[in-house]
């Protein structure tokens, strides 16, 4: 199969409605069909994600700073172990859900397609939000929805601890082969989170 190029995602978006109509499928199935086509093409191509061979860890000094430097709300420290002076790496690794979130991010670099990568990233965010929900319950606080800033801060810390070898390259890979038209709401949020943190990364380099 030919090497994958930048026009792939546009071709998939263009052809998917034709496939859906030909097979008499519901229009709501277009995103699923698009994702299947993208995964199929990647799995049978000779595409290699070369940027991951480079070393560019996301803000490597972050994991050895105390969490107090990131302005985390008090409710996040929901046990006797974690305080505002706890190092980021210890804070993440001590809490099972945050550790799981960190591992999901690291495992994303081994996935063969951008759909699988964004799935891992979304799973990481799910684990972070579970941690935040549990922390709120322990403080007897109830929120209609978890504040974006809280999820963003924890995601940044989890990412720093994950040791993803080339964060910038990973974001570029996702943006090269994914578009909003084929993503679920959750996947779209995960991509937005990665892009927001990438902007922060660029400013702090």
mmCIF file with all atom_site columns, N, CA, C and O in Angstrom, residues 114-144:
data_model
loop_
_atom_site.group_PDB
_atom_site.id
_atom_site.type_symbol
_atom_site.label_atom_id
_atom_site.label_alt_id
_atom_site.label_comp_id
_atom_site.label_asym_id
_atom_site.label_entity_id
_atom_site.label_seq_id
_atom_site.pdbx_PDB_ins_code
_atom_site.Cartn_x
_atom_site.Cartn_y
_atom_site.Cartn_z
_atom_site.occupancy
_atom_site.B_iso_or_equiv
_atom_site.pdbx_formal_charge
_atom_site.auth_seq_id
_atom_site.auth_comp_id
_atom_site.auth_asym_id
_atom_site.auth_atom_id
_atom_site.pdbx_PDB_model_num
ATOM 1   N N  . UNK A 1 114 ? -3.917  6.741  14.753 1.00 0.00 ? 114 UNK A N  1
ATOM 2   C CA . UNK A 1 114 ? -4.304  7.922  15.539 1.00 0.00 ? 114 UNK A CA 1
ATOM 3   C C  . UNK A 1 114 ? -5.602  7.717  16.317 1.00 0.00 ? 114 UNK A C  1
ATOM 4   O O  . UNK A 1 114 ? -5.795  8.321  17.374 1.00 0.00 ? 114 UNK A O  1
ATOM 5   N N  . UNK A 1 115 ? -6.499  6.874  15.821 1.00 0.00 ? 115 UNK A N  1
ATOM 6   C CA . UNK A 1 115 ? -7.744  6.592  16.544 1.00 0.00 ? 115 UNK A CA 1
ATOM 7   C C  . UNK A 1 115 ? -7.446  5.871  17.849 1.00 0.00 ? 115 UNK A C  1
ATOM 8   O O  . UNK A 1 115 ? -8.028  6.175  18.897 1.00 0.00 ? 115 UNK A O  1
ATOM 9   N N  . UNK A 1 116 ? -6.527  4.917  17.800 1.00 0.00 ? 116 UNK A N  1
ATOM 10  C CA . UNK A 1 116 ? -6.150  4.195  19.020 1.00 0.00 ? 116 UNK A CA 1
ATOM 11  C C  . UNK A 1 116 ? -5.427  5.109  20.000 1.00 0.00 ? 116 UNK A C  1
ATOM 12  O O  . UNK A 1 116 ? -5.591  4.983  21.218 1.00 0.00 ? 116 UNK A O  1
ATOM 13  N N  . UNK A 1 117 ? -4.635  6.024  19.482 1.00 0.00 ? 117 UNK A N  1
ATOM 14  C CA . UNK A 1 117 ? -3.922  6.974  20.335 1.00 0.00 ? 117 UNK A CA 1
ATOM 15  C C  . UNK A 1 117 ? -4.917  7.872  21.073 1.00 0.00 ? 117 UNK A C  1
ATOM 16  O O  . UNK A 1 117 ? -4.831  8.052  22.295 1.00 0.00 ? 117 UNK A O  1
ATOM 17  N N  . UNK A 1 118 ? -5.876  8.432  20.333 1.00 0.00 ? 118 UNK A N  1
ATOM 18  C CA . UNK A 1 118 ? -6.839  9.344  20.966 1.00 0.00 ? 118 UNK A CA 1
ATOM 19  C C  . UNK A 1 118 ? -7.736  8.601  21.938 1.00 0.00 ? 118 UNK A C  1
ATOM 20  O O  . UNK A 1 118 ? -8.206  9.158  22.940 1.00 0.00 ? 118 UNK A O  1
ATOM 21  N N  . UNK A 1 119 ? -7.978  7.308  21.684 1.00 0.00 ? 119 UNK A N  1
ATOM 22  C CA . UNK A 1 119 ? -8.740  6.483  22.622 1.00 0.00 ? 119 UNK A CA 1
ATOM 23  C C  . UNK A 1 119 ? -7.998  6.376  23.946 1.00 0.00 ? 119 UNK A C  1
ATOM 24  O O  . UNK A 1 119 ? -8.602  6.517  25.018 1.00 0.00 ? 119 UNK A O  1
ATOM 25  N N  . UNK A 1 120 ? -6.699  6.133  23.896 1.00 0.00 ? 120 UNK A N  1
ATOM 26  C CA . UNK A 1 120 ? -5.891  6.041  25.122 1.00 0.00 ? 120 UNK A CA 1
ATOM 27  C C  . UNK A 1 120 ? -5.910  7.364  25.886 1.00 0.00 ? 120 UNK A C  1
ATOM 28  O O  . UNK A 1 120 ? -6.022  7.385  27.110 1.00 0.00 ? 120 UNK A O  1
ATOM 29  N N  . UNK A 1 121 ? -5.792  8.457  25.146 1.00 0.00 ? 121 UNK A N  1
ATOM 30  C CA . UNK A 1 121 ? -5.782  9.776  25.787 1.00 0.00 ? 121 UNK A CA 1
ATOM 31  C C  . UNK A 1 121 ? -7.119  10.037 26.462 1.00 0.00 ? 121 UNK A C  1
ATOM 32  O O  . UNK A 1 121 ? -7.178  10.560 27.582 1.00 0.00 ? 121 UNK A O  1
ATOM 33  N N  . UNK A 1 122 ? -8.197  9.664  25.800 1.00 0.00 ? 122 UNK A N  1
ATOM 34  C CA . UNK A 1 122 ? -9.523  9.829  26.401 1.00 0.00 ? 122 UNK A CA 1
ATOM 35  C C  . UNK A 1 122 ? -9.654  8.984  27.669 1.00 0.00 ? 122 UNK A C  1
ATOM 36  O O  . UNK A 1 122 ? -10.228 9.435  28.667 1.00 0.00 ? 122 UNK A O  1
ATOM 37  N N  . UNK A 1 123 ? -9.124  7.763  27.645 1.00 0.00 ? 123 UNK A N  1
ATOM 38  C CA . UNK A 1 123 ? -9.163  6.914  28.833 1.00 0.00 ? 123 UNK A CA 1
ATOM 39  C C  . UNK A 1 123 ? -8.391  7.544  29.991 1.00 0.00 ? 123 UNK A C  1
ATOM 40  O O  . UNK A 1 123 ? -8.774  7.422  31.152 1.00 0.00 ? 123 UNK A O  1
ATOM 41  N N  . UNK A 1 124 ? -7.314  8.221  29.666 1.00 0.00 ? 124 UNK A N  1
ATOM 42  C CA . UNK A 1 124 ? -6.544  8.928  30.681 1.00 0.00 ? 124 UNK A CA 1
ATOM 43  C C  . UNK A 1 124 ? -7.385  10.023 31.329 1.00 0.00 ? 124 UNK A C  1
ATOM 44  O O  . UNK A 1 124 ? -7.407  10.177 32.559 1.00 0.00 ? 124 UNK A O  1
ATOM 45  N N  . UNK A 1 125 ? -8.105  10.784 30.510 1.00 0.00 ? 125 UNK A N  1
ATOM 46  C CA . UNK A 1 125 ? -8.967  11.855 31.022 1.00 0.00 ? 125 UNK A CA 1
ATOM 47  C C  . UNK A 1 125 ? -10.100 11.281 31.865 1.00 0.00 ? 125 UNK A C  1
ATOM 48  O O  . UNK A 1 125 ? -10.473 11.845 32.898 1.00 0.00 ? 125 UNK A O  1
ATOM 49  N N  . UNK A 1 126 ? -10.647 10.134 31.447 1.00 0.00 ? 126 UNK A N  1
ATOM 50  C CA . UNK A 1 126 ? -11.703 9.468  32.219 1.00 0.00 ? 126 UNK A CA 1
ATOM 51  C C  . UNK A 1 126 ? -11.193 9.123  33.623 1.00 0.00 ? 126 UNK A C  1
ATOM 52  O O  . UNK A 1 126 ? -11.885 9.355  34.627 1.00 0.00 ? 126 UNK A O  1
ATOM 53  N N  . UNK A 1 127 ? -9.979  8.581  33.708 1.00 0.00 ? 127 UNK A N  1
ATOM 54  C CA . UNK A 1 127 ? -9.404  8.228  35.010 1.00 0.00 ? 127 UNK A CA 1
ATOM 55  C C  . UNK A 1 127 ? -9.188  9.470  35.874 1.00 0.00 ? 127 UNK A C  1
ATOM 56  O O  . UNK A 1 127 ? -9.436  9.453  37.085 1.00 0.00 ? 127 UNK A O  1
ATOM 57  N N  . UNK A 1 128 ? -8.734  10.555 35.254 1.00 0.00 ? 128 UNK A N  1
ATOM 58  C CA . UNK A 1 128 ? -8.521  11.812 35.986 1.00 0.00 ? 128 UNK A CA 1
ATOM 59  C C  . UNK A 1 128 ? -9.848  12.330 36.542 1.00 0.00 ? 128 UNK A C  1
ATOM 60  O O  . UNK A 1 128 ? -9.933  12.751 37.700 1.00 0.00 ? 128 UNK A O  1
ATOM 61  N N  . UNK A 1 129 ? -10.878 12.309 35.736 1.00 0.00 ? 129 UNK A N  1
ATOM 62  C CA . UNK A 1 129 ? -12.188 12.797 36.183 1.00 0.00 ? 129 UNK A CA 1
ATOM 63  C C  . UNK A 1 129 ? -12.785 11.908 37.269 1.00 0.00 ? 129 UNK A C  1
ATOM 64  O O  . UNK A 1 129 ? -13.500 12.395 38.153 1.00 0.00 ? 129 UNK A O  1
ATOM 65  N N  . UNK A 1 130 ? -12.502 10.610 37.216 1.00 0.00 ? 130 UNK A N  1
ATOM 66  C CA . UNK A 1 130 ? -12.934 9.715  38.297 1.00 0.00 ? 130 UNK A CA 1
ATOM 67  C C  . UNK A 1 130 ? -12.245 10.100 39.599 1.00 0.00 ? 130 UNK A C  1
ATOM 68  O O  . UNK A 1 130 ? -12.858 10.111 40.668 1.00 0.00 ? 130 UNK A O  1
ATOM 69  N N  . UNK A 1 131 ? -10.966 10.399 39.511 1.00 0.00 ? 131 UNK A N  1
ATOM 70  C CA . UNK A 1 131 ? -10.222 10.831 40.704 1.00 0.00 ? 131 UNK A CA 1
ATOM 71  C C  . UNK A 1 131 ? -10.822 12.107 41.275 1.00 0.00 ? 131 UNK A C  1
ATOM 72  O O  . UNK A 1 131 ? -11.037 12.221 42.494 1.00 0.00 ? 131 UNK A O  1
ATOM 73  N N  . UNK A 1 132 ? -11.102 13.069 40.400 1.00 0.00 ? 132 UNK A N  1
ATOM 74  C CA . UNK A 1 132 ? -11.670 14.339 40.850 1.00 0.00 ? 132 UNK A CA 1
ATOM 75  C C  . UNK A 1 132 ? -13.057 14.144 41.467 1.00 0.00 ? 132 UNK A C  1
ATOM 76  O O  . UNK A 1 132 ? -13.384 14.757 42.486 1.00 0.00 ? 132 UNK A O  1
ATOM 77  N N  . UNK A 1 133 ? -13.872 13.288 40.854 1.00 0.00 ? 133 UNK A N  1
ATOM 78  C CA . UNK A 1 133 ? -15.208 13.005 41.388 1.00 0.00 ? 133 UNK A CA 1
ATOM 79  C C  . UNK A 1 133 ? -15.124 12.391 42.774 1.00 0.00 ? 133 UNK A C  1
ATOM 80  O O  . UNK A 1 133 ? -15.854 12.778 43.698 1.00 0.00 ? 133 UNK A O  1
ATOM 81  N N  . UNK A 1 134 ? -14.219 11.426 42.946 1.00 0.00 ? 134 UNK A N  1
ATOM 82  C CA . UNK A 1 134 ? -14.044 10.778 44.249 1.00 0.00 ? 134 UNK A CA 1
ATOM 83  C C  . UNK A 1 134 ? -13.543 11.769 45.295 1.00 0.00 ? 134 UNK A C  1
ATOM 84  O O  . UNK A 1 134 ? -13.968 11.744 46.446 1.00 0.00 ? 134 UNK A O  1
ATOM 85  N N  . UNK A 1 135 ? -12.634 12.657 44.871 1.00 0.00 ? 135 UNK A N  1
ATOM 86  C CA . UNK A 1 135 ? -12.102 13.657 45.796 1.00 0.00 ? 135 UNK A CA 1
ATOM 87  C C  . UNK A 1 135 ? -13.195 14.617 46.257 1.00 0.00 ? 135 UNK A C  1
ATOM 88  O O  . UNK A 1 135 ? -13.263 14.989 47.441 1.00 0.00 ? 135 UNK A O  1
ATOM 89  N N  . UNK A 1 136 ? -14.066 15.004 45.336 1.00 0.00 ? 136 UNK A N  1
ATOM 90  C CA . UNK A 1 136 ? -15.176 15.892 45.686 1.00 0.00 ? 136 UNK A CA 1
ATOM 91  C C  . UNK A 1 136 ? -16.146 15.218 46.656 1.00 0.00 ? 136 UNK A C  1
ATOM 92  O O  . UNK A 1 136 ? -16.626 15.836 47.611 1.00 0.00 ? 136 UNK A O  1
ATOM 93  N N  . UNK A 1 137 ? -16.418 13.941 46.433 1.00 0.00 ? 137 UNK A N  1
ATOM 94  C CA . UNK A 1 137 ? -17.338 13.200 47.304 1.00 0.00 ? 137 UNK A CA 1
ATOM 95  C C  . UNK A 1 137 ? -16.795 13.127 48.733 1.00 0.00 ? 137 UNK A C  1
ATOM 96  O O  . UNK A 1 137 ? -17.544 13.244 49.703 1.00 0.00 ? 137 UNK A O  1
ATOM 97  N N  . UNK A 1 138 ? -15.490 12.929 48.841 1.00 0.00 ? 138 UNK A N  1
ATOM 98  C CA . UNK A 1 138 ? -14.883 12.833 50.171 1.00 0.00 ? 138 UNK A CA 1
ATOM 99  C C  . UNK A 1 138 ? -14.941 14.159 50.915 1.00 0.00 ? 138 UNK A C  1
ATOM 100 O O  . UNK A 1 138 ? -14.884 14.199 52.138 1.00 0.00 ? 138 UNK A O  1
ATOM 101 N N  . UNK A 1 139 ? -15.042 15.245 50.171 1.00 0.00 ? 139 UNK A N  1
ATOM 102 C CA . UNK A 1 139 ? -15.161 16.573 50.782 1.00 0.00 ? 139 UNK A CA 1
ATOM 103 C C  . UNK A 1 139 ? -16.623 17.014 50.894 1.00 0.00 ? 139 UNK A C  1
ATOM 104 O O  . UNK A 1 139 ? -16.909 18.164 51.236 1.00 0.00 ? 139 UNK A O  1
ATOM 105 N N  . UNK A 1 140 ? -17.532 16.081 50.572 1.00 0.00 ? 140 UNK A N  1
ATOM 106 C CA . UNK A 1 140 ? -18.970 16.367 50.613 1.00 0.00 ? 140 UNK A CA 1
ATOM 107 C C  . UNK A 1 140 ? -19.360 17.522 49.708 1.00 0.00 ? 140 UNK A C  1
ATOM 108 O O  . UNK A 1 140 ? -20.263 18.306 50.015 1.00 0.00 ? 140 UNK A O  1
ATOM 109 N N  . UNK A 1 141 ? -18.656 17.630 48.594 1.00 0.00 ? 141 UNK A N  1
ATOM 110 C CA . UNK A 1 141 ? -18.986 18.653 47.601 1.00 0.00 ? 141 UNK A CA 1
ATOM 111 C C  . UNK A 1 141 ? -19.609 17.982 46.382 1.00 0.00 ? 141 UNK A C  1
ATOM 112 O O  . UNK A 1 141 ? -19.195 16.899 45.980 1.00 0.00 ? 141 UNK A O  1
ATOM 113 N N  . UNK A 1 142 ? -20.601 18.636 45.812 1.00 0.00 ? 142 UNK A N  1
ATOM 114 C CA . UNK A 1 142 ? -21.254 18.107 44.622 1.00 0.00 ? 142 UNK A CA 1
ATOM 115 C C  . UNK A 1 142 ? -21.263 19.185 43.544 1.00 0.00 ? 142 UNK A C  1
ATOM 116 O O  . UNK A 1 142 ? -21.718 20.298 43.772 1.00 0.00 ? 142 UNK A O  1
ATOM 117 N N  . UNK A 1 143 ? -20.708 18.850 42.376 1.00 0.00 ? 143 UNK A N  1
ATOM 118 C CA . UNK A 1 143 ? -20.703 19.786 41.260 1.00 0.00 ? 143 UNK A CA 1
ATOM 119 C C  . UNK A 1 143 ? -21.471 19.180 40.090 1.00 0.00 ? 143 UNK A C  1
ATOM 120 O O  . UNK A 1 143 ? -21.446 17.963 39.886 1.00 0.00 ? 143 UNK A O  1
ATOM 121 N N  . UNK A 1 144 ? -22.158 20.030 39.344 1.00 0.00 ? 144 UNK A N  1
ATOM 122 C CA . UNK A 1 144 ? -22.878 19.548 38.166 1.00 0.00 ? 144 UNK A CA 1
ATOM 123 C C  . UNK A 1 144 ? -21.884 18.983 37.158 1.00 0.00 ? 144 UNK A C  1
ATOM 124 O O  . UNK A 1 144 ? -22.119 17.967 36.523 1.00 0.00 ? 144 UNK A O  1
#
